[in-house]
Structure formats: structure tokens, C-alpha cells
Amino acid sequence: MPRLRSSFSLPSLKSLDRSLGRMGQQLAQGLRHAIASGALRPGERLPSTRTLSESLGVSRGMIVEAFDQLKAEGYLESLPRAGTAVARELHRSDVERTGNDFKITPRPKGRLPASAKRFSAVEQMLRPQAGLPLAIAHPADAAAPDETWRRLGNRVRATRAAAPSGYIDPRGVPELREAIADHVRRARAVRCTPEQVIITAGTQQGLFLSAQLLLGRGDAVWIEDPAYPGISAVLGAMDVRVTHVRVDQNGMDVEEARDLCPDARAAFVTPSHQYPLGMPMSMGRRLSLLRWAEEADAWIVEDDYDSELRYAGHPFPSLQGLDPSRVIYLGTMSKVLFSSMRIGYAIVPDALVAAFGGARAVVDRHSPSADQHVLAAFMKEGHLEAHIRRIRSAYSERRNALMSAIAAYLPDWARLQPSDQGMHLVVWLPKGVNDVKVSSDAREAGIVVRPISPLYASGKGRAGLMLGFGGFSIAALERAAKDLGQLLRKHAPEVRRSAAGRSAKAGKAR
Ligand SMILES: Cc1ncc(COP(=O)(O)O)c(C=O)c1O
């Protein structure tokens, strides 16, 4: 054990200020600082309370108070008949500093299991964005539960049937499964019976359950490139072979997928509104994807996350409607109602109904029954359809306003991607501009934009930004576009340098 210091002269204790009072607390903070900075090392013994009291000119009572506090927090420990020391188990890296505060976050003993490491990476990837202008996936206040929802909720929750004391069917409440089957048949040309509807805790869970059920260890799977981070995260946490398939203006290139990975067992796609780029999958590609699934005895998971929100013409009918035997169709209430509700649905071929029910029971038994009854009543009484009509019109106005603001305020080298659905727009940036850097600068300016290049498999795809318009007033969208325009103009030299580099290269080649 290190020798006791004869004179106790730690820099962090030099700043004790009697005029500020609370000397015990000041002393405790000074000692935390000394441990975090390494001035006091694990196992190092501290002078006695008497010696400290004399050298610091602080009462012994204060010293005892500070020592007791730090022992309770795990910084210090008592040694049998030898006073007090810095806890031997404590490593300097366990002590985390934020501003003037210190916190002990013990390092896990031993190495983290590979699976825990993969899920830690997912936690970062799926962290919700701050609700600041241009954040995606923030429904409008108009989409939040309104008075009808609240009244209905109170009425339904008051009945015993809505909240029975036992578990319910993991596949969901029958009334809701019926209402959803009706809704998707009408709105999305999905072909199903209520028995094929499995209530999920949102599409994210639908993606997770589908991957668990359809893929075994080492199996191959196709996903789009670029892809929704939620599916990349699900598959990235599993022991499967992921093939990222290029997306062009017609959606996933199925022929290329067949060449790259002929033995895939499943494909995860966003055919109505490719995430993040926004184009629908062409009929030709849909048919060749279904042909592949039939020939390969494989499955297609259709993530239909926002097709109710289409602003020009009718929504593209679902892929499932073309061949219900091969497709798992996933829908959600997150966009048309609100995402904290955590209700979505999987519509699965008959052969998979029991498997989805079993998997749901294993993961979390079922979604809360009261919420399911409230939603079933909301849908049965026609409120959902009215609500969708209302928010579609509110979103359409916001979308038009954001498009005009982009045209007015963003530099002309920032190009808007055509799309007519959903709650976000995509703006492409020219070569030389780093979208990740733009998004971190934007965050400092109080704007949230998601960079597109990291959504590509290489992590370095085409640079662009996703701009959400759903959750913000027209004035807030205009202000944010103006600020983003200013921020982007600071990147103009990079655009010029990159263009000059390209034309010099072309000149040499001539
Ligand atoms: C493409 C896509 N799929 C799935 C989801 C997840 O939706 P849920 O909230 O239902 O889990 C989202 C959410 O933004 C999404 O954008």
C-alpha cells in the first residue's frame, strides 16, 4: 500500500473557499477531483481526520462528513485499524466527469460478450432524435391524441373487459385485429383475415420478430442500400450474412441481389416509400422480387411505415396484396397517430401465425390490452380515417412550406429529391460536403438533420440530409431552413475545391 503522504497538498483542495460555506461538500468535491485526475490513486491512504483538519483549517466534523459521503459513493473505503484510503477496486477510468460533477460508472468485470457489444452499438444508432426543427419521425401536434382519443380512452379504460386481470392472447385483442384487417384491406389492398393480424409493439418489433423467425444462424438476407437503421440494427445484432443491395429509381435491384447472393432466405424492403430515399418500388421490380421468393422458397418482409401519408394521387397498393403467401406485411400507428403508443401490426401468412404468436409471448407476452381496446374503438367508430385525412392535409401544407423554404434559402447545389409521401424530404449535397459534419454543426445551431451517407453499407455513401417536417409549424420550418441555408453556405469552399479537383482530373484525362 502506498505510503501515507506526510503533507497533504492536493491542488484540488487549494481552492476551498470558506466564504462559500458548506466546507464538507467542497472538501468532498475536491477529493473526487483528486481521484478523477489521478492525483490520488486507488489504495492510497489519506491522512487522519485530525491531520487533515489541521492542515486544511477545517473542523474535524467536516472532514468526517466528507469521508462518510465519499465512502457511501464508493470513492473511499475504511481500512481495518489503518484509517481511510481511496477504494482499491476503483479505477480512474471508472470516474466520469461532466462539468464540475463526478460520477462512478464501474467498468464491467471481464470482457463484454459479443452480443452485448452489438446491442450497445444499436443503442447509439436508435437513440430518439431531439424534438428540434427538421427532426424526422416527430408527428405533428395535430397527430397527437386529441379530445376524441382522450374521451374514448377514459370510456374504454373504465370497463373491466379492457383491462382483465390475466394475460391476453399474445396475437392481440380480437376487436383490434378485426379493425386492422378492415383498415389495411381498404387502405392498402392487403389480403388477409383478422386471424392473420398479429399486434406488435410497433414495426421495430415486427422487424425483430420477423428476423428471428425467418433466419437461422449463418443464413443470408437481402436489405436495401441505403437502409433503415432499425433493420440494419436488428440484423447487425444477429449471426446472419447481410447483403446490401443497391437501390435505384425503381427501388431494390432484384437481379443484382440474385447475382450477389443467390442463397438468401429473406429480403427486407420498404417498397411503398424507400427509406430514406423516398421512391416507390416499380411494378416490374415488385413482380421479380415475388418471383424470386417463390422460386427460392424465401420470404419478403414489407415495411410499410408511412404509406397512408401520400400527397399526390392514391397510395401505391401493398406488395403483400400481389402475393400474400410470401410476404410479411408490417404496419404501424407511429406515423398516423403517435409513436409513444407502441402499437403496430404484422400481417403474416397462415403458416406463420402460431410462430409469431409464440415469439411475441416469449419477448413480452403482449401489448397492453387497454390501449388495444381504445385503438379498436377509435378505428371502429371511424375516427382513424378522419384523423388521417386531417393530418394528411396538415402535413401537405407543411411539406409545401418546407419545399418552398428549401428553394428560397438553401444554396442551389443542395438538390431536393422528388417524393410525394411521408414525413421527411431528402436534400442531396454535392461531392466534397460532409453530411455528418453538417448535421453535427446543425445540431449546435438547434436544428436536427439526419445525414444519409452513414445509412449506406459502406458508411460513406452519397451525401445528403433528411429533413422532417411533420412535427413543426410552418414558421419554425422556414426559420430552420434559413439557418440550414446559412450553415450550408459555409461549406461552399469545399464544393468549389471538389469541383475544381474533378475538372482538373478530367482535363488530364483528355
Ligand atoms: C422505415 C421505418 N420502419 C420502421 C419504423 C419504426 O416504426 P415503429 O415506431 O412502429 O417501431 C420507422 C420509424 O420511423 C421507419 O422509418
Coordinates of C-alpha atoms and ligand atoms in Angstrom, one line a residue:
M1 CA 0.0 0.0 0.0
P2 CA 1.4 3.5 -0.9
R3 CA 3.0 5.4 1.9
L4 CA 0.9 8.0 3.7
R5 CA 1.6 11.5 2.4
S6 CA 3.3 13.5 5.1
S7 CA 2.0 16.8 3.9
F8 CA -1.4 16.8 2.2
S9 CA -1.2 19.4 -0.6
L10 CA -3.5 18.4 -3.3
P11 CA -4.2 21.2 -5.9
S12 CA -7.9 20.5 -5.9
L13 CA -8.0 21.3 -2.2
K14 CA -6.2 24.6 -2.5
S15 CA -9.4 26.2 -3.8
L16 CA -11.5 25.5 -0.7
D17 CA -13.3 28.8 -0.1
R18 CA -14.6 29.4 3.4
S19 CA -16.8 32.3 2.3
L20 CA -18.9 29.9 0.2
G21 CA -19.7 27.8 3.3
R22 CA -20.6 24.0 3.1
M23 CA -17.0 23.1 3.6
G24 CA -17.8 19.4 3.9
Q25 CA -19.2 19.4 0.4
Q26 CA -16.4 21.5 -1.0
L27 CA -13.9 19.0 0.5
A28 CA -15.7 16.0 -0.9
Q29 CA -15.8 17.6 -4.4
G30 CA -12.0 18.4 -4.1
L31 CA -11.3 14.8 -3.2
R32 CA -13.4 13.4 -6.1
H33 CA -11.5 15.7 -8.4
A34 CA -8.2 14.5 -7.0
I35 CA -9.2 10.8 -7.6
A36 CA -10.6 11.6 -11.1
S37 CA -7.4 13.4 -12.1
G38 CA -5.2 10.6 -10.7
A39 CA -3.6 12.9 -8.0
L40 CA -4.9 10.3 -5.5
R41 CA -4.5 6.7 -6.6
P42 CA -6.6 3.6 -5.8
G43 CA -5.4 2.2 -2.5
E44 CA -3.6 5.4 -1.4
R45 CA -4.2 6.2 2.2
L46 CA -5.4 9.5 3.3
P47 CA -4.1 11.4 6.3
S48 CA -6.1 11.1 9.6
T49 CA -9.1 13.4 10.1
R50 CA -7.0 15.2 12.7
T51 CA -4.0 15.9 10.4
L52 CA -6.3 17.0 7.6
S53 CA -8.3 19.2 9.9
E54 CA -5.1 20.9 11.0
S55 CA -3.5 21.2 7.5
L56 CA -6.7 22.5 5.8
G57 CA -8.0 24.6 8.7
V58 CA -11.4 22.8 8.6
S59 CA -13.2 21.3 11.5
R60 CA -12.8 17.5 12.1
G61 CA -16.6 17.2 11.9
M62 CA -16.5 18.5 8.3
I63 CA -13.7 16.0 7.4
V64 CA -15.7 13.1 8.8
E65 CA -18.8 14.2 6.9
A66 CA -16.9 14.4 3.6
F67 CA -15.2 11.0 4.2
D68 CA -18.6 9.4 5.1
Q69 CA -20.1 10.8 1.9
L70 CA -17.3 9.5 -0.3
K71 CA -17.4 6.1 1.3
A72 CA -21.1 5.9 0.6
E73 CA -20.4 6.8 -3.0
G74 CA -17.7 4.2 -3.4
Y75 CA -14.7 6.6 -3.8
L76 CA -13.2 5.8 -0.4
E77 CA -13.0 2.8 1.9
S78 CA -12.2 2.2 5.6
L79 CA -9.2 0.1 6.3
P80 CA -9.2 -2.0 9.4
R81 CA -7.1 -0.1 12.0
A82 CA -5.4 1.9 9.3
G83 CA -7.7 4.8 8.6
T84 CA -9.2 5.7 5.2
A85 CA -8.0 5.1 1.6
V86 CA -9.1 5.6 -1.9
A87 CA -11.1 2.4 -2.8
R88 CA -8.8 -0.2 -4.1
E89 CA -11.3 -1.5 -6.6
L90 CA -11.8 1.9 -8.1
H91 CA -10.1 2.6 -11.4
R92 CA -9.5 6.1 -12.6
S93 CA -11.4 5.3 -15.8
D94 CA -14.4 4.4 -13.6
V95 CA -14.8 8.0 -12.6
E96 CA -16.7 10.0 -15.2
R97 CA -16.5 13.8 -15.2
T98 CA -19.3 16.0 -16.6
G99 CA -18.6 19.7 -16.0
N100 CA -17.8 20.0 -12.3
D101 CA -19.6 16.8 -11.4
F102 CA -18.1 13.3 -11.0
K103 CA -19.9 10.0 -11.3
I104 CA -18.6 6.5 -10.7
T105 CA -19.5 4.2 -13.6
P106 CA -17.7 0.9 -12.8
R107 CA -16.2 -0.9 -15.8
P108 CA -17.8 -4.3 -16.2
K109 CA -15.5 -7.1 -14.9
G110 CA -14.1 -9.2 -17.7
R111 CA -14.8 -8.8 -21.4
L112 CA -18.3 -7.9 -22.7
P113 CA -20.0 -10.8 -24.6
A114 CA -20.0 -10.2 -28.3
S115 CA -23.8 -9.9 -28.3
A116 CA -23.8 -7.3 -25.6
K117 CA -21.3 -5.3 -27.6
R118 CA -23.5 -5.5 -30.7
F119 CA -26.6 -4.3 -28.8
S120 CA -24.6 -1.4 -27.2
A121 CA -23.9 -0.2 -30.7
V122 CA -27.6 -0.4 -31.5
E123 CA -28.4 1.7 -28.5
Q124 CA -26.5 4.6 -30.1
M125 CA -27.9 4.0 -33.5
L126 CA -31.6 4.0 -32.4
R127 CA -31.5 6.8 -29.9
P128 CA -34.5 9.1 -30.5
Q129 CA -33.7 12.4 -32.0
A130 CA -34.3 15.6 -30.0
G131 CA -37.6 17.2 -30.9
L132 CA -36.0 20.2 -32.6
P133 CA -37.0 21.6 -36.1
L134 CA -36.3 19.3 -39.0
A135 CA -36.1 16.1 -36.8
I136 CA -37.7 13.2 -38.6
A137 CA -40.4 10.9 -37.1
H138 CA -41.9 13.6 -35.0
P139 CA -45.6 13.6 -35.7
A140 CA -47.4 16.9 -35.7
D141 CA -49.2 18.2 -32.7
A142 CA -52.2 17.7 -35.0
A143 CA -51.4 14.0 -34.9
A144 CA -51.2 13.8 -31.2
P145 CA -54.1 12.2 -29.3
D146 CA -56.9 14.7 -29.5
E147 CA -60.0 15.2 -27.3
T148 CA -61.8 12.3 -29.0
W149 CA -58.9 10.0 -28.3
R150 CA -58.9 11.1 -24.6
R151 CA -62.7 10.7 -24.2
L152 CA -62.7 7.4 -25.8
G153 CA -59.8 6.3 -23.7
N154 CA -61.5 7.2 -20.5
R155 CA -64.7 5.4 -21.5
V156 CA -63.0 2.2 -22.7
R157 CA -60.5 2.0 -19.8
A158 CA -63.3 2.3 -17.3
T159 CA -64.7 -1.1 -18.4
R160 CA -63.4 -4.3 -16.9
A161 CA -63.1 -6.0 -20.3
A162 CA -60.5 -3.5 -21.4
A163 CA -58.1 -4.5 -18.6
P164 CA -58.7 -8.1 -17.5
S165 CA -56.6 -9.3 -14.6
G166 CA -54.8 -12.0 -16.5
Y167 CA -52.8 -12.3 -19.7
I168 CA -54.4 -12.0 -23.0
D169 CA -53.8 -13.7 -26.4
P170 CA -50.2 -12.6 -27.5
R171 CA -51.5 -12.1 -31.0
G172 CA -53.7 -9.2 -29.8
V173 CA -57.3 -8.2 -28.9
P174 CA -59.7 -9.7 -31.4
E175 CA -61.6 -6.4 -31.9
L176 CA -58.3 -4.6 -32.9
R177 CA -57.2 -7.4 -35.2
E178 CA -60.5 -7.1 -36.9
A179 CA -60.4 -3.3 -37.2
I180 CA -56.8 -3.5 -38.6
A181 CA -57.7 -6.2 -41.1
D182 CA -60.5 -3.9 -42.3
H183 CA -58.3 -0.9 -42.4
V184 CA -55.4 -2.5 -44.4
R185 CA -57.8 -4.2 -46.8
R186 CA -59.4 -0.9 -47.7
A187 CA -56.4 1.4 -47.5
R188 CA -53.5 -0.8 -48.6
A189 CA -55.1 -3.6 -50.7
V190 CA -53.7 -6.1 -48.2
R191 CA -55.3 -9.5 -48.5
C192 CA -55.9 -11.0 -45.0
T193 CA -58.3 -12.3 -42.4
P194 CA -58.3 -10.9 -38.9
E195 CA -56.6 -14.2 -37.7
Q196 CA -53.5 -13.3 -39.8
V197 CA -53.1 -10.0 -37.9
I198 CA -50.6 -10.0 -35.1
I199 CA -50.5 -6.9 -32.9
T200 CA -46.9 -5.8 -32.3
A201 CA -45.2 -3.1 -30.2
G202 CA -44.6 -1.2 -33.4
T203 CA -42.8 -2.0 -36.7
Q204 CA -39.5 -2.2 -34.9
Q205 CA -40.7 -5.3 -33.0
G206 CA -42.2 -6.6 -36.2
L207 CA -38.8 -6.4 -37.9
F208 CA -37.2 -8.1 -34.9
L209 CA -39.7 -10.9 -34.7
S210 CA -39.6 -11.5 -38.5
A211 CA -35.8 -11.7 -38.5
Q212 CA -35.8 -14.1 -35.5
L213 CA -38.4 -16.4 -37.1
L214 CA -37.3 -16.3 -40.7
L215 CA -33.5 -16.5 -40.3
G216 CA -31.3 -19.1 -38.7
R217 CA -27.6 -18.8 -37.8
G218 CA -25.5 -18.1 -40.9
D219 CA -28.5 -17.6 -43.2
A220 CA -28.2 -14.9 -45.9
V221 CA -30.6 -12.0 -46.1
W222 CA -31.0 -9.0 -48.5
I223 CA -31.6 -5.5 -47.4
E224 CA -31.7 -2.2 -49.3
D225 CA -28.6 0.0 -49.7
P226 CA -29.2 2.6 -48.2
A227 CA -31.4 1.1 -45.4
Y228 CA -33.5 2.0 -42.5
P229 CA -31.1 1.9 -39.4
G230 CA -33.8 -0.1 -37.5
I231 CA -33.4 -3.1 -39.8
S232 CA -29.6 -2.8 -40.0
A233 CA -29.6 -2.8 -36.2
V234 CA -31.8 -5.9 -36.0
L235 CA -29.7 -7.9 -38.4
G236 CA -26.4 -6.5 -37.2
A237 CA -27.2 -7.9 -33.8
M238 CA -27.7 -11.4 -35.3
D239 CA -25.4 -14.0 -36.6
V240 CA -26.5 -13.8 -40.2
R241 CA -25.0 -12.8 -43.6
V242 CA -26.4 -9.5 -44.8
T243 CA -26.2 -8.5 -48.5
H244 CA -26.8 -4.8 -49.1
V245 CA -28.5 -4.4 -52.4
R246 CA -28.2 -1.2 -54.4
V247 CA -31.4 0.9 -54.7
D248 CA -32.0 2.9 -57.9
Q249 CA -35.0 5.0 -59.0
N250 CA -37.1 1.8 -59.2
G251 CA -36.2 0.5 -55.7
M252 CA -34.1 -2.5 -54.8
D253 CA -32.3 -4.1 -57.8
V254 CA -33.5 -7.6 -57.6
E255 CA -31.3 -9.0 -60.4
E256 CA -28.2 -7.6 -58.8
A257 CA -29.4 -9.2 -55.5
R258 CA -29.7 -12.6 -57.1
D259 CA -26.2 -12.3 -58.6
L260 CA -24.6 -11.1 -55.3
C261 CA -26.3 -13.6 -53.0
P262 CA -28.3 -16.3 -54.6
D263 CA -29.0 -18.2 -51.4
A264 CA -30.8 -15.5 -49.4
R265 CA -33.7 -16.7 -47.2
A266 CA -35.4 -13.4 -46.8
A267 CA -35.5 -9.8 -48.1
F268 CA -36.4 -6.7 -46.1
V269 CA -37.8 -3.9 -48.2
T270 CA -39.7 -0.6 -48.0
P271 CA -41.5 -0.8 -51.3
S272 CA -44.1 2.0 -50.9
H273 CA -41.6 4.6 -49.9
Q274 CA -37.9 3.6 -49.9
Y275 CA -36.3 4.6 -46.6
P276 CA -34.5 7.0 -46.8
L277 CA -34.7 8.0 -50.5
G278 CA -38.4 8.1 -50.9
M279 CA -39.1 6.4 -54.3
P280 CA -41.7 3.6 -54.6
M281 CA -40.6 0.2 -56.0
S282 CA -41.7 -0.2 -59.6
M283 CA -44.2 -2.9 -60.5
G284 CA -41.5 -4.7 -62.5
R285 CA -39.2 -4.9 -59.5
R286 CA -42.1 -6.0 -57.2
L287 CA -43.0 -8.8 -59.6
S288 CA -39.4 -10.0 -59.9
L289 CA -39.0 -9.9 -56.1
L290 CA -42.1 -12.0 -55.6
R291 CA -40.9 -14.4 -58.4
W292 CA -37.6 -14.8 -56.6
A293 CA -39.3 -15.5 -53.2
E294 CA -41.5 -18.2 -54.9
E295 CA -38.5 -19.9 -56.7
A296 CA -36.2 -19.7 -53.7
D297 CA -38.8 -20.6 -51.1
A298 CA -37.9 -17.4 -49.4
W299 CA -39.8 -14.6 -47.6
I300 CA -40.3 -10.9 -48.1
V301 CA -40.7 -8.5 -45.2
E302 CA -42.6 -5.4 -46.4
D303 CA -42.1 -2.4 -44.1
D304 CA -45.0 -0.1 -45.0
Y305 CA -44.3 2.6 -42.4
D306 CA -45.9 5.7 -43.8
S307 CA -47.9 4.9 -46.9
E308 CA -51.1 6.5 -45.5
L309 CA -49.3 9.8 -45.8
R310 CA -49.3 10.3 -49.6
Y311 CA -49.9 13.7 -51.0
A312 CA -50.4 13.1 -54.8
G313 CA -52.9 10.5 -56.0
H314 CA -53.6 7.2 -54.3
P315 CA -51.1 5.3 -52.2
F316 CA -49.2 2.6 -54.1
P317 CA -51.0 -0.7 -53.2
S318 CA -49.1 -3.0 -50.9
L319 CA -46.7 -5.7 -52.2
Q320 CA -48.5 -8.2 -49.9
G321 CA -51.7 -7.8 -52.0
L322 CA -49.9 -9.2 -55.0
D323 CA -48.9 -12.5 -53.3
P324 CA -50.0 -12.9 -49.6
S325 CA -48.3 -16.3 -49.3
R326 CA -44.7 -15.0 -49.4
V327 CA -45.0 -11.6 -47.7
I328 CA -45.0 -10.5 -44.0
Y329 CA -46.6 -7.1 -44.1
L330 CA -45.6 -4.6 -41.3
G331 CA -47.7 -1.5 -40.4
T332 CA -47.6 1.0 -37.6
M333 CA -49.6 3.6 -35.7
S334 CA -46.4 5.6 -35.1
K335 CA -46.8 7.9 -38.1
V336 CA -50.6 8.3 -38.4
L337 CA -51.2 8.5 -34.6
F338 CA -48.2 8.8 -32.3
S339 CA -45.1 6.7 -31.8
S340 CA -45.1 6.5 -28.0
M341 CA -48.3 4.4 -28.3
R342 CA -46.1 1.5 -29.4
I343 CA -48.8 -0.3 -31.4
G344 CA -48.1 -1.8 -34.9
Y345 CA -49.1 -5.0 -36.7
A346 CA -47.7 -7.8 -38.7
I347 CA -49.9 -9.5 -41.2
V348 CA -48.5 -12.9 -41.8
P349 CA -49.3 -15.9 -43.9
D350 CA -51.4 -18.6 -42.1
A351 CA -48.4 -20.9 -41.7
L352 CA -46.6 -18.3 -39.6
V353 CA -49.4 -17.1 -37.3
A354 CA -48.6 -19.5 -34.5
A355 CA -44.9 -18.8 -34.7
F356 CA -45.4 -15.0 -34.4
G357 CA -47.8 -15.6 -31.5
G358 CA -45.2 -17.7 -29.8
A359 CA -42.4 -15.3 -30.4
R360 CA -44.4 -12.4 -29.1
A361 CA -45.2 -14.3 -25.9
V362 CA -41.5 -15.1 -25.4
V363 CA -40.4 -11.5 -26.0
D364 CA -43.0 -9.6 -23.8
R365 CA -46.3 -11.6 -23.7
H366 CA -48.4 -9.0 -25.4
S367 CA -49.1 -5.3 -25.8
P368 CA -51.2 -3.7 -23.0
S369 CA -54.8 -4.7 -23.6
A370 CA -56.4 -1.4 -22.6
D371 CA -54.5 0.5 -25.3
Q372 CA -55.6 -2.1 -27.9
H373 CA -59.2 -1.7 -26.9
V374 CA -59.0 2.1 -27.1
L375 CA -57.5 1.9 -30.6
A376 CA -60.0 -0.7 -31.7
A377 CA -62.9 1.6 -30.7
F378 CA -61.2 4.6 -32.3
M379 CA -60.9 2.7 -35.6
K380 CA -64.4 1.1 -35.4
E381 CA -66.1 4.5 -34.8
G382 CA -64.3 5.9 -37.9
H383 CA -62.0 8.3 -36.1
L384 CA -58.8 7.0 -37.5
E385 CA -59.8 7.6 -41.1
A386 CA -61.0 11.1 -40.3
H387 CA -57.8 11.7 -38.4
I388 CA -55.6 10.5 -41.3
R389 CA -57.5 12.9 -43.7
R390 CA -56.8 15.7 -41.2
I391 CA -53.2 15.1 -40.7
R392 CA -52.6 14.5 -44.4
S393 CA -53.8 17.9 -45.1
A394 CA -51.8 19.5 -42.3
Y395 CA -48.6 17.6 -43.4
S396 CA -49.2 18.6 -47.0
E397 CA -49.2 22.3 -46.1
R398 CA -46.0 21.9 -44.0
R399 CA -44.3 19.9 -46.8
N400 CA -45.1 22.6 -49.3
A401 CA -43.8 25.2 -47.0
L402 CA -40.6 23.3 -46.4
M403 CA -40.1 22.7 -50.2
S404 CA -40.6 26.5 -50.8
A405 CA -38.2 27.3 -48.0
I406 CA -35.6 24.9 -49.4
A407 CA -35.9 26.6 -52.8
A408 CA -35.6 30.0 -51.2
Y409 CA -32.9 29.5 -48.6
L410 CA -30.7 26.6 -49.5
P411 CA -27.8 27.0 -51.9
D412 CA -28.7 25.8 -55.4
W413 CA -26.1 23.0 -55.2
A414 CA -28.3 21.4 -52.5
R415 CA -30.8 19.3 -54.6
L416 CA -34.2 18.2 -53.5
Q417 CA -35.1 14.5 -54.1
P418 CA -38.6 14.2 -55.7
S419 CA -41.0 12.3 -53.5
D420 CA -44.7 12.5 -52.6
Q421 CA -45.1 10.6 -49.4
G422 CA -44.2 10.5 -45.7
M423 CA -42.9 13.0 -43.2
H424 CA -39.5 13.9 -44.5
L425 CA -37.8 15.3 -47.5
V426 CA -34.3 14.4 -48.8
V427 CA -31.8 17.0 -49.9
W428 CA -28.6 15.8 -51.8
L429 CA -25.3 17.5 -51.2
P430 CA -22.5 17.7 -53.7
K431 CA -19.2 15.8 -53.5
G432 CA -16.9 17.4 -51.0
V433 CA -19.5 18.3 -48.5
N434 CA -19.5 16.0 -45.4
D435 CA -23.2 15.4 -44.4
V436 CA -22.2 14.0 -40.9
K437 CA -20.3 17.2 -40.2
V438 CA -23.2 19.4 -41.5
S439 CA -25.6 17.5 -39.2
S440 CA -23.4 18.0 -36.1
D441 CA -23.0 21.7 -36.9
A442 CA -26.7 21.9 -37.4
R443 CA -27.3 20.3 -34.0
E444 CA -25.3 23.1 -32.4
A445 CA -27.5 25.6 -34.3
G446 CA -30.6 24.0 -32.8
I447 CA -31.6 22.0 -35.9
V448 CA -31.8 18.2 -36.3
V449 CA -31.0 16.7 -39.7
R450 CA -30.1 13.1 -40.3
P451 CA -27.1 12.5 -42.6
I452 CA -27.7 9.9 -45.3
S453 CA -24.2 8.7 -46.1
P454 CA -23.9 6.5 -43.0
L455 CA -27.1 4.7 -44.0
Y456 CA -25.2 3.1 -46.9
A457 CA -23.4 -0.2 -46.2
S458 CA -20.0 1.4 -46.9
G459 CA -20.9 4.1 -44.3
K460 CA -19.7 6.5 -46.9
G461 CA -22.5 6.7 -49.5
R462 CA -23.8 9.7 -51.3
A463 CA -24.0 12.8 -49.0
G464 CA -27.5 14.1 -48.2
L465 CA -29.8 15.2 -45.4
M466 CA -33.2 14.0 -44.3
L467 CA -35.4 16.9 -43.2
G468 CA -38.5 16.1 -41.2
F469 CA -41.5 18.5 -41.5
G470 CA -44.2 16.6 -39.6
G471 CA -43.8 18.0 -36.1
F472 CA -43.2 21.7 -36.7
S473 CA -45.1 24.8 -37.5
I474 CA -44.6 26.5 -40.9
A475 CA -42.8 29.4 -39.2
A476 CA -40.4 27.0 -37.4
L477 CA -39.7 25.1 -40.7
E478 CA -38.9 28.4 -42.5
R479 CA -36.6 29.6 -39.8
A480 CA -34.8 26.2 -39.7
A481 CA -34.4 26.2 -43.5
K482 CA -33.0 29.7 -43.4
D483 CA -30.5 28.7 -40.7
L484 CA -29.6 25.5 -42.5
G485 CA -29.0 27.5 -45.7
Q486 CA -26.5 29.8 -43.9
L487 CA -24.8 26.8 -42.4
L488 CA -24.5 25.1 -45.8
R489 CA -23.1 28.2 -47.4
K490 CA -20.1 27.9 -45.1
H491 CA -19.4 24.6 -47.0
A492 CA -19.2 26.4 -50.4
P493 CA -15.4 26.3 -50.5
E494 CA -15.5 22.5 -50.2
V495 CA -17.9 22.3 -53.1
R496 CA -15.7 24.6 -55.2
R497 CA -12.5 22.6 -54.3
S498 CA -14.1 19.3 -55.1
A499 CA -15.5 20.6 -58.4
A500 CA -12.0 22.1 -59.3
G501 CA -10.4 18.7 -58.5
R502 CA -12.8 16.9 -60.7
S503 CA -12.3 19.3 -63.7
A504 CA -8.5 19.1 -63.3
K505 CA -8.8 15.3 -63.4
A506 CA -11.0 15.4 -66.5
G507 CA -8.5 17.8 -68.1
K508 CA -5.6 15.4 -67.5
A509 CA -7.6 12.5 -68.9
R510 CA -8.3 14.4 -72.2
Ligands
LIG1 C1 -38.7 2.8 -42.3 C2 -39.2 2.6 -40.9 N1 -39.6 1.4 -40.5 C3 -40.0 1.3 -39.2 C4 -40.1 2.3 -38.3 C5 -40.4 2.0 -36.9 O1 -41.7 2.3 -36.6 P1 -42.3 1.9 -35.1 O2 -42.4 3.2 -34.4 O3 -43.6 1.4 -35.5 O4 -41.4 0.9 -34.5 C6 -39.8 3.6 -38.8 C7 -39.8 4.7 -37.8 O5 -39.5 5.8 -38.1 C8 -39.3 3.8 -40.1 O6 -38.9 5.0 -40.5

